[in-house]
PDB file of C-alpha atoms and ligand atoms in Angstrom:
ATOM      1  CA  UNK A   3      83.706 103.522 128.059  1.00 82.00           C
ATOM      2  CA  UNK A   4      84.696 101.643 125.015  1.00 96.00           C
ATOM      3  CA  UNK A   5      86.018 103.451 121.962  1.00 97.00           C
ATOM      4  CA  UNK A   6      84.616 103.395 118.927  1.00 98.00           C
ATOM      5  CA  UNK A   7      86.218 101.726 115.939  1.00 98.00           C
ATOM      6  CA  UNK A   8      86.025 102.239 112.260  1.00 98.00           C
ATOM      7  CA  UNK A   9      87.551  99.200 110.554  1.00 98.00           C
ATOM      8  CA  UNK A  10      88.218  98.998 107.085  1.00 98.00           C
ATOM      9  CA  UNK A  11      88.966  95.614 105.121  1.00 98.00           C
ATOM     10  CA  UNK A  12      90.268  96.143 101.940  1.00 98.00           C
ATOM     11  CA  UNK A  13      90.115  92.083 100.682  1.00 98.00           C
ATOM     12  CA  UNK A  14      91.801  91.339  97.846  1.00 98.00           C
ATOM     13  CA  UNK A  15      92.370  95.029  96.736  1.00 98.00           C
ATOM     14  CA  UNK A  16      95.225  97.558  96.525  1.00 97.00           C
ATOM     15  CA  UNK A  17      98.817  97.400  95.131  1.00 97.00           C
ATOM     16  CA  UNK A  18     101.388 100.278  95.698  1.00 97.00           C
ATOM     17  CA  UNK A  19      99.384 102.876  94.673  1.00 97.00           C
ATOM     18  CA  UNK A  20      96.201 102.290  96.682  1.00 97.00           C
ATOM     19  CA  UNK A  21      98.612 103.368  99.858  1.00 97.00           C
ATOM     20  CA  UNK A  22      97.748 107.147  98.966  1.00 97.00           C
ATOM     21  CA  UNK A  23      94.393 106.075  99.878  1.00 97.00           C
ATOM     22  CA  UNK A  24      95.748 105.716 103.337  1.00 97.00           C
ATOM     23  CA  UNK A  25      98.016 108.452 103.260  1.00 97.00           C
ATOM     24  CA  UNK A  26      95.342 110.550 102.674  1.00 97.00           C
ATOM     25  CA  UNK A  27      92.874 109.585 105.324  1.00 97.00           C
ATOM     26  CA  UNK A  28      95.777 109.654 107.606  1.00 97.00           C
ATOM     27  CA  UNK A  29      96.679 113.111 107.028  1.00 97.00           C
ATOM     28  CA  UNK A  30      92.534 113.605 107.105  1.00 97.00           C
ATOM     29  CA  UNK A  31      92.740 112.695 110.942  1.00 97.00           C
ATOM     30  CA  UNK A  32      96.051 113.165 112.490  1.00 95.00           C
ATOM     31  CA  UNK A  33      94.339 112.341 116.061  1.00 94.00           C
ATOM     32  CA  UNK A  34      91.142 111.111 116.001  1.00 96.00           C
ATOM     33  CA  UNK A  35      88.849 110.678 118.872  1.00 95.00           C
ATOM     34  CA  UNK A  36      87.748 107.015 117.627  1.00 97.00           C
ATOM     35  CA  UNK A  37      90.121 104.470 116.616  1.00 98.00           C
ATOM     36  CA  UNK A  38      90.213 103.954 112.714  1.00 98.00           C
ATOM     37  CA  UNK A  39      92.048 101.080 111.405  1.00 98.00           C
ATOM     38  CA  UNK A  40      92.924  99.857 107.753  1.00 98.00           C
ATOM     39  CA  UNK A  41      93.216  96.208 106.750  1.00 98.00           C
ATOM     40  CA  UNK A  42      94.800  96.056 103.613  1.00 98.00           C
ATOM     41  CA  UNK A  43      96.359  92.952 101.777  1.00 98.00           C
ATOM     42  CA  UNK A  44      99.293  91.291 103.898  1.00 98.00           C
ATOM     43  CA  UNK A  45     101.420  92.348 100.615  1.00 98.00           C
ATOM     44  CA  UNK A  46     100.893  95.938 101.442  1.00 98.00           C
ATOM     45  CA  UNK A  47     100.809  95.224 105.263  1.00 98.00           C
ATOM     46  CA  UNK A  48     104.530  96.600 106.079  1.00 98.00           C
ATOM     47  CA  UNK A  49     104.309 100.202 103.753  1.00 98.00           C
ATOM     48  CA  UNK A  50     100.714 100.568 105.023  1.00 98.00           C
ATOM     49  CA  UNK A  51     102.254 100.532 108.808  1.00 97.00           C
ATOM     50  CA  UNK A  52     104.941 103.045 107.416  1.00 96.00           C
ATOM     51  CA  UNK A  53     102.396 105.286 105.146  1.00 96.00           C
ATOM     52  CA  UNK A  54     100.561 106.185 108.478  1.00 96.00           C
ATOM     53  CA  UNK A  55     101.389 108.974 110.548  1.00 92.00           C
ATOM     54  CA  UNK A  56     101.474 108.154 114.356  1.00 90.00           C
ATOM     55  CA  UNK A  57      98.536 108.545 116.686  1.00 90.00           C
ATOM     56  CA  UNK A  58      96.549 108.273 113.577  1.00 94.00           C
ATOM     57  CA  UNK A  59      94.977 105.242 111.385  1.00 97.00           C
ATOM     58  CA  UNK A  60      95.663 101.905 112.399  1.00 98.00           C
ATOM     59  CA  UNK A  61      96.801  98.910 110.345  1.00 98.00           C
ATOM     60  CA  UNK A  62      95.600  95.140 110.558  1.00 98.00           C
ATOM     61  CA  UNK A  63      95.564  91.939 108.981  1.00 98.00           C
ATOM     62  CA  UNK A  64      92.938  90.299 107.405  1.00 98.00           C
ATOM     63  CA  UNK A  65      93.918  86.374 108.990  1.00 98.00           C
ATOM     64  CA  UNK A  66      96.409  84.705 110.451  1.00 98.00           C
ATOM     65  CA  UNK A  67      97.615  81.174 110.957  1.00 98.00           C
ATOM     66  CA  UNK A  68      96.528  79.591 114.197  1.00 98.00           C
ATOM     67  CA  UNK A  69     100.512  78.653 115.118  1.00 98.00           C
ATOM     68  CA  UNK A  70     103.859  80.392 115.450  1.00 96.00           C
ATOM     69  CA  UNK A  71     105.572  79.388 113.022  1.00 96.00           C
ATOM     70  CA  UNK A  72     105.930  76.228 110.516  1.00 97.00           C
ATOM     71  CA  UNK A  73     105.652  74.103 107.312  1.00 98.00           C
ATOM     72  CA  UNK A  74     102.277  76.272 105.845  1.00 98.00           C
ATOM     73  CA  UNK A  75     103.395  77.499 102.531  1.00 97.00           C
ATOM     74  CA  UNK A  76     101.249  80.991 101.979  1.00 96.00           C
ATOM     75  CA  UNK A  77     100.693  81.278 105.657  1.00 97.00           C
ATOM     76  CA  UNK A  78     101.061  84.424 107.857  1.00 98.00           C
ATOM     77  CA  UNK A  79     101.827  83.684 111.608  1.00 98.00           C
ATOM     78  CA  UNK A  80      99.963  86.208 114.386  1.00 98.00           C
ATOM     79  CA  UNK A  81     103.343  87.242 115.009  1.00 98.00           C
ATOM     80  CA  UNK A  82     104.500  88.285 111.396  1.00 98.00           C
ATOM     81  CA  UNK A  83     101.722  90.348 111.406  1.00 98.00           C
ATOM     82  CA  UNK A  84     102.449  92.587 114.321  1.00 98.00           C
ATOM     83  CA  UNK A  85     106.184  92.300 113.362  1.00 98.00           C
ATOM     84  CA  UNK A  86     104.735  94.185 109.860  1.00 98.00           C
ATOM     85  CA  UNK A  87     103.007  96.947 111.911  1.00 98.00           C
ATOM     86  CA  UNK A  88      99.700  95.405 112.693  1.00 98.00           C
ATOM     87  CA  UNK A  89      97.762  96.012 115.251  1.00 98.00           C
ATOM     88  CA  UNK A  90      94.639  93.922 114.884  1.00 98.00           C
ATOM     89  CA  UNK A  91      93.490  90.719 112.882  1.00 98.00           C
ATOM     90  CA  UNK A  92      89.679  90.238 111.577  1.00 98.00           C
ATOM     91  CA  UNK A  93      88.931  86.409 111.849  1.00 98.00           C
ATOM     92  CA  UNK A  94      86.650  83.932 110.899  1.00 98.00           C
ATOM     93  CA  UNK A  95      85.392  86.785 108.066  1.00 98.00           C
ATOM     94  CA  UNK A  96      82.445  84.992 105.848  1.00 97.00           C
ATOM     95  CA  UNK A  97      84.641  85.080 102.838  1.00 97.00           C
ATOM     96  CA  UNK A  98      86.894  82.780 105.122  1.00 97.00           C
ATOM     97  CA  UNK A  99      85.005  80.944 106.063  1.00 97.00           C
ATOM     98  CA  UNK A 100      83.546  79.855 102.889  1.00 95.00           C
ATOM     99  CA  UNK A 101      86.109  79.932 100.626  1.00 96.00           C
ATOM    100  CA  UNK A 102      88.635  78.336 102.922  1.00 96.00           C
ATOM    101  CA  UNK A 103      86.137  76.380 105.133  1.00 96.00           C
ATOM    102  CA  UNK A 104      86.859  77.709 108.218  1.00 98.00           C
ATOM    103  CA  UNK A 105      85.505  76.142 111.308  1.00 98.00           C
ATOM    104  CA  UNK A 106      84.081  78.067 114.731  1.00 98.00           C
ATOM    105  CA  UNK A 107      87.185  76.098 116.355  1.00 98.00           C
ATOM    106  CA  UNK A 108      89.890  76.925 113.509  1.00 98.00           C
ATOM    107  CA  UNK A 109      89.082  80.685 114.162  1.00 98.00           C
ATOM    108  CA  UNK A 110      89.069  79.973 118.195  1.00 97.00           C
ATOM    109  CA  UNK A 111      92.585  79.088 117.671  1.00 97.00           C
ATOM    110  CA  UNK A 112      93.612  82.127 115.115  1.00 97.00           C
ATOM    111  CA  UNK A 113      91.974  83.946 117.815  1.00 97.00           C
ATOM    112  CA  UNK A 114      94.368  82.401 120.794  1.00 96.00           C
ATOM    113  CA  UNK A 115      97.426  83.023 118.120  1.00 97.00           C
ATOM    114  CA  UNK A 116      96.390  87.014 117.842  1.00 97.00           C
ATOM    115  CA  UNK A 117      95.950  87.278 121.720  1.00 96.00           C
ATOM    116  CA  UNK A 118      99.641  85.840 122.512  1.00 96.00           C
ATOM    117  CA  UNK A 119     100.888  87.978 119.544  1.00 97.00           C
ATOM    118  CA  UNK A 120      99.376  90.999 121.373  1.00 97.00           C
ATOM    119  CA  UNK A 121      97.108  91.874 118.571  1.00 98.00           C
ATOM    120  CA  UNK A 122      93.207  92.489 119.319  1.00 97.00           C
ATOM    121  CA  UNK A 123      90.814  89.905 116.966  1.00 98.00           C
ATOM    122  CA  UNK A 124      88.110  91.315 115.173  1.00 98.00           C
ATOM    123  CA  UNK A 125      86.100  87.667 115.348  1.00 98.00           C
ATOM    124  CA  UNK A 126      83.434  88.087 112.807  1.00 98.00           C
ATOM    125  CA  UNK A 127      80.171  86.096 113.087  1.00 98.00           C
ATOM    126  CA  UNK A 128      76.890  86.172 111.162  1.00 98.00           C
ATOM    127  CA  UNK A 129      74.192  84.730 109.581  1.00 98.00           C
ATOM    128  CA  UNK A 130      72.769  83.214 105.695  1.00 98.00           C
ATOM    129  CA  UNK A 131      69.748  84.951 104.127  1.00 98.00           C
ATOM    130  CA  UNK A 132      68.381  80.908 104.671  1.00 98.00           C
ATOM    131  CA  UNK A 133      69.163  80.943 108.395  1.00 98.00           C
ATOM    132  CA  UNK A 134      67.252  84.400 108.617  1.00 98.00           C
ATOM    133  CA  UNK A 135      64.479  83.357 106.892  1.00 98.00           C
ATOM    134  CA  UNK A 136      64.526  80.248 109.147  1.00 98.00           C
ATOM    135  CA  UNK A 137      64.646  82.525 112.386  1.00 98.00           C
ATOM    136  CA  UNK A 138      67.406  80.496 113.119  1.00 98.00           C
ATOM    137  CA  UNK A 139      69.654  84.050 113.223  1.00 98.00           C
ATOM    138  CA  UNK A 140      69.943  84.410 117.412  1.00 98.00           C
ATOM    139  CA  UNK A 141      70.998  80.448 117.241  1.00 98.00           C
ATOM    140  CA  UNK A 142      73.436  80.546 114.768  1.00 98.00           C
ATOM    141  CA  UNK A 143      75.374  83.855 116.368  1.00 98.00           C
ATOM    142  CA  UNK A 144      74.915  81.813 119.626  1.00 98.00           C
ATOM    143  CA  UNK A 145      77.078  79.087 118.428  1.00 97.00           C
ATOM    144  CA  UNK A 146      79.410  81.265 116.881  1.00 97.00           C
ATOM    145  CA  UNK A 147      80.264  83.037 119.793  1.00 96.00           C
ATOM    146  CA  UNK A 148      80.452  79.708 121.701  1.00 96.00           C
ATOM    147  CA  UNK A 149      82.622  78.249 119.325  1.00 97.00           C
ATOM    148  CA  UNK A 150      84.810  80.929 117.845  1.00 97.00           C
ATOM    149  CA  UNK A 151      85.393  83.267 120.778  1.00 96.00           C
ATOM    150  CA  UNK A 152      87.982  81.588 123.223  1.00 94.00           C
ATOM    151  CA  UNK A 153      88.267  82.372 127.321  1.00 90.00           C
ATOM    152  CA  UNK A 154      88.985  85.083 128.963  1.00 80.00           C
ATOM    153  CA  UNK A 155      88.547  87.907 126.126  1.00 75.00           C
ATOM    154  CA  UNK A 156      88.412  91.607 127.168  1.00 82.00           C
ATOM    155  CA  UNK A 157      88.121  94.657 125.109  1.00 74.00           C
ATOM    156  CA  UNK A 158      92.351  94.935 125.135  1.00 88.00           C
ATOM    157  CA  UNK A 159      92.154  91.767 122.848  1.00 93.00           C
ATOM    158  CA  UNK A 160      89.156  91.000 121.101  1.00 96.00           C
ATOM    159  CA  UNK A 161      86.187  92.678 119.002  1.00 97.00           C
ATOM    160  CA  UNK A 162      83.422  90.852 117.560  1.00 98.00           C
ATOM    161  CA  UNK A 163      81.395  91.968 113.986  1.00 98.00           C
ATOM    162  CA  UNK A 164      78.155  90.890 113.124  1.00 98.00           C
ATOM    163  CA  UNK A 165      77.983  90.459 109.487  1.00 98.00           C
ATOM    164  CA  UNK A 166      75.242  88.891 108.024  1.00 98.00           C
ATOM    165  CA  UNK A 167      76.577  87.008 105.081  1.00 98.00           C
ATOM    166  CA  UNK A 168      73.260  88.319 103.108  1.00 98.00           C
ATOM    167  CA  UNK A 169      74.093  91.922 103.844  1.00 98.00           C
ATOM    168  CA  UNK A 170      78.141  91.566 102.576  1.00 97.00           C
ATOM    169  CA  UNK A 171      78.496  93.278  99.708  1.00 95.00           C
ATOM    170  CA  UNK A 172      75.327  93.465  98.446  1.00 97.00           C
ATOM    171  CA  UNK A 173      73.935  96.654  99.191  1.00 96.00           C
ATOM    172  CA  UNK A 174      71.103  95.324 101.483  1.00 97.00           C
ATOM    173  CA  UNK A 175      71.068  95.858 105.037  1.00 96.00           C
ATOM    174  CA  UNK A 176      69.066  94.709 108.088  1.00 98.00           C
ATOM    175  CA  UNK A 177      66.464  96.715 110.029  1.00 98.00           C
ATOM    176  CA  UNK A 178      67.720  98.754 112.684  1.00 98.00           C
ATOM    177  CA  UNK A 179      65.629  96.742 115.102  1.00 98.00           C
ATOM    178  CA  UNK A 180      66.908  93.666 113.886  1.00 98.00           C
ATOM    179  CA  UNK A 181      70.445  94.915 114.615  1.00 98.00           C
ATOM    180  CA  UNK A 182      69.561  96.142 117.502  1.00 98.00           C
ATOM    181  CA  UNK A 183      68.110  92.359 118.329  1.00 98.00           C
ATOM    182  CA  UNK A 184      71.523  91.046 117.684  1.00 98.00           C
ATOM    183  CA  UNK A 185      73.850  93.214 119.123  1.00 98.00           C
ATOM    184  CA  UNK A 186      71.742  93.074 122.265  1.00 98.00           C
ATOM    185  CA  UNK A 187      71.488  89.288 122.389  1.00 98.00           C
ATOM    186  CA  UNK A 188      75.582  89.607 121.269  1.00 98.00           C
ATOM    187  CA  UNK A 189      76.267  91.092 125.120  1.00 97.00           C
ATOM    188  CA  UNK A 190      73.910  89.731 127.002  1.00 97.00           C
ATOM    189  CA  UNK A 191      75.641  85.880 125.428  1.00 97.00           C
ATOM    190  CA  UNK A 192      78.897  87.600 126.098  1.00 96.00           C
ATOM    191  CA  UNK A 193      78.531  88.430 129.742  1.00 96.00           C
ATOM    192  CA  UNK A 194      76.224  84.830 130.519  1.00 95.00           C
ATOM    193  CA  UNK A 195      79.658  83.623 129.630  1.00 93.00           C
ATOM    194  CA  UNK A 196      82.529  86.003 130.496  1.00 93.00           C
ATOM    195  CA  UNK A 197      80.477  88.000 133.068  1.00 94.00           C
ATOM    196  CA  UNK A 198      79.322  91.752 133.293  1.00 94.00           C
ATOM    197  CA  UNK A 199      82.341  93.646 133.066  1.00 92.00           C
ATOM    198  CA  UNK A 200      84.435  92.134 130.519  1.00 92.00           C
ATOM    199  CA  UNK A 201      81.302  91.875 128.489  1.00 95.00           C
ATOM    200  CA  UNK A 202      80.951  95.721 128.726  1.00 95.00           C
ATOM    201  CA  UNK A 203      84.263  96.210 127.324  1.00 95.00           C
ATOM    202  CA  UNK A 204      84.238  94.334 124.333  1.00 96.00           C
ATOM    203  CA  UNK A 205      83.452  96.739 121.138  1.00 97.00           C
ATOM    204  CA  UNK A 206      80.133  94.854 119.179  1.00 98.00           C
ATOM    205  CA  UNK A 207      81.133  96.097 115.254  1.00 98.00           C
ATOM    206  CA  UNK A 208      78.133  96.147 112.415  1.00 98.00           C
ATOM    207  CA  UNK A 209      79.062  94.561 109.430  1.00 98.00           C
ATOM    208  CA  UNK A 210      77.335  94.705 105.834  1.00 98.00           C
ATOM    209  CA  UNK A 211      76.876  97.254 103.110  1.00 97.00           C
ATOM    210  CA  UNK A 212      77.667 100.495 105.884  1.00 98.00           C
ATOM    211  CA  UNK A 213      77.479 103.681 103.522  1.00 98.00           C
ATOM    212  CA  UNK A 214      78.267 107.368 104.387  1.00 98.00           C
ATOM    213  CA  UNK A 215      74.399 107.542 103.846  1.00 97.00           C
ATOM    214  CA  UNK A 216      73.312 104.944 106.135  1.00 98.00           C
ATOM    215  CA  UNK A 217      76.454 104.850 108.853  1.00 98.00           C
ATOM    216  CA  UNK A 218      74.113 107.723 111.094  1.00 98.00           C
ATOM    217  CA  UNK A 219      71.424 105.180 111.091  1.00 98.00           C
ATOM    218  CA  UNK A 220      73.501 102.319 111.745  1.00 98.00           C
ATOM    219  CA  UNK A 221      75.524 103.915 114.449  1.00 98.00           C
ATOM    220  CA  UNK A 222      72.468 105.194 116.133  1.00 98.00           C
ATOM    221  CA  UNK A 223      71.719 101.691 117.497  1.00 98.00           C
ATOM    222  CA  UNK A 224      72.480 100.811 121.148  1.00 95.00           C
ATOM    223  CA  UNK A 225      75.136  98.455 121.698  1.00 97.00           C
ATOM    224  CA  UNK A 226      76.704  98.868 117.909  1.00 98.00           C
ATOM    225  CA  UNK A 227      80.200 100.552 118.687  1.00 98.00           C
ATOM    226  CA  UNK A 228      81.353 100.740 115.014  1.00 98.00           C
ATOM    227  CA  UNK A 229      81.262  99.177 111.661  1.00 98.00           C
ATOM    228  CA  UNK A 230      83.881  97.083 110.046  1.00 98.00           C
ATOM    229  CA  UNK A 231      83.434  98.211 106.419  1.00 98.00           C
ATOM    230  CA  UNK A 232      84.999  96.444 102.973  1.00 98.00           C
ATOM    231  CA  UNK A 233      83.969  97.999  99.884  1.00 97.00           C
ATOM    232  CA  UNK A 234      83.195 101.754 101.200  1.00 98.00           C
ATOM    233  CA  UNK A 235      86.554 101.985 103.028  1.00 98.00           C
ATOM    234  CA  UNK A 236      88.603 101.471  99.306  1.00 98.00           C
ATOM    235  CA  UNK A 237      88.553 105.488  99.008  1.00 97.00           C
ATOM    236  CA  UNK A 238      89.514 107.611 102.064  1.00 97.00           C
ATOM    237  CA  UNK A 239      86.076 109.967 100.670  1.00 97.00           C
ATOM    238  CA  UNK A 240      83.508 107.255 101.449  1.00 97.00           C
ATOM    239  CA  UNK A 241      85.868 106.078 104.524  1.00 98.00           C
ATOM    240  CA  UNK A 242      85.605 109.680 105.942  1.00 98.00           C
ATOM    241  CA  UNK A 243      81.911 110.142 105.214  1.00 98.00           C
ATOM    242  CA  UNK A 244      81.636 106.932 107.456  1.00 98.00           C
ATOM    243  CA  UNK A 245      84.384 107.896 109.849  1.00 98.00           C
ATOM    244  CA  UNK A 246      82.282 111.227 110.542  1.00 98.00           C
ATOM    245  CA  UNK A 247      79.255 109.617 111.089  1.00 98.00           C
ATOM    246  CA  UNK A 248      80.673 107.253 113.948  1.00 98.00           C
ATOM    247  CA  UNK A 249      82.374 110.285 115.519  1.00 97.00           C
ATOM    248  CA  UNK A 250      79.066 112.208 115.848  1.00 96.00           C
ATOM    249  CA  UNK A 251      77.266 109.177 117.387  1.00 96.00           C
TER     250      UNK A 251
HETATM  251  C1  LIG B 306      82.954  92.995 104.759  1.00 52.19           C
HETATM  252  O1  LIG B 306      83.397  92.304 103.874  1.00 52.19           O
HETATM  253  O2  LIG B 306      83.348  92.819 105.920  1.00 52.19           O
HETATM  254  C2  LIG B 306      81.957  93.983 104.424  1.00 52.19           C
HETATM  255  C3  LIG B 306      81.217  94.433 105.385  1.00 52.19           C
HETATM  256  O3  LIG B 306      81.848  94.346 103.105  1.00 52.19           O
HETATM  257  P1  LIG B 306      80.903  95.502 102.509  1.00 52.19           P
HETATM  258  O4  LIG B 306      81.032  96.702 103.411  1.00 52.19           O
HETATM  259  O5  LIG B 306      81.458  95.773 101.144  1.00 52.19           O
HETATM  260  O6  LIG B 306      79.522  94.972 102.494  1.00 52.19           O
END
């Protein structure tokens, strides 16, 4: 049975007082039956760990470097981040990937990093409105998960989000039946490589615009075990409406 999870990346947002945000959705679900986590800005990582009551919401980072430790000015190692109180790390996010030209490979390695730090990757893959509209979508996830994903994953340390760049912030979503296309052809690629059973562990998160109003929708897909969620996870309100929805699934 895999449990569902509610991610949350708050980007580049939130200073001090953004943490009642996250005290509030907290105290909202003191023991929830899916797992909600908050990734909020490394510089808020630490008091977001502490702001959280246990058995509760979950913190994470939003990257990490792909080595221990080192000469990387502005770097965070795997391991600072769980030292801080994380729990997970979303990787190879679009954003990243653009802005910082991050390669299948780079993330591969973050991804390693995360798995000796004991934290579980949320390795996030998807495709440009061109590569849609080329039908090139099922390839370019393909070599994603080929390329970004390393050996040996299981649910205990990795998670993987589709987020179709077009669909990021944007207000437009997919089809459910062309979520439904990917998130199928997402396992079926994952147990091809990994086999059957650790395939069937690993938690497949939608990416991309989730609402309260169209979470039920979203959720209602097979093989879609959550959402990972930037600008609708800011207030613990719209958070909750899509917390709810993933609950009643
Ligand atoms: C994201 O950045 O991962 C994301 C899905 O953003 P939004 O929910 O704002 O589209």
């Amino acid at each position: 049975m895999r449990r569902k999870l509610a991610a949350g990346n708050w980007k580049m947002n939130g200073t001090a007082t953004s943490l009642a945000e996250l005290e509030k959705l907290s105290s909202l679900y003191p023991n929830p039956d899916i797992d909600i986590l908050i990734c909020p800005p490394a510089t808020l990582l630490h008091r977001a760990a502490q702001a959280v009551q246990a058995n509760s919401v979950i913190v994470g980072g939003q990257d990490c470097h792909a080595l221990v430790a080192g000469a990387h000015t502005g770097d965070l190692s795997a391991e600072m981040l769980k030292d801080a109180g994380a729990e997970y790390v979303i990787l190879g996010h679009s954003e990243r990937r653009q802005d910082h030209g991050e390669s299948d490979e780079l993330v591969r390695a973050k991804a390693i990093a995360a798995k000796d730090a004991g934290l579980i990757a949320i390795v996030c893959v998807g495709e440009s409105i061109e590569q849609r509209e080329a039908a090139e979508t099922l390839d370019v996830i393909g070599e994603q998960i080929s390329g970004s994903i390393p050996d040996q994953p299981i649910g205990e340390n990795l998670v993987v989000a589709y987020e179709p760049i077009w669909a990021i912030g944007t207000g437009k979503i997919p089809t459910l039946d062309q979520i439904c296309e990917v998130h199928d052809f997402m396992r079926t690629k994952l147990a091809d490589r990994f086999g059957a059973d650790s395939a069937s562990s690993i938690r497949l998160l939608y990416g991309g615009s989730v609402k309260p109003q169209n979470a039920s929708e979203i959720f209602s897909v097979s093989n879609v075990d959550g959402a990972l969620v930037g600008g609708a996870s800011l207030k613990a309100e719209d958070f909750s409406g899509i917390i709810q929805a993933l609950e009643n699934a």
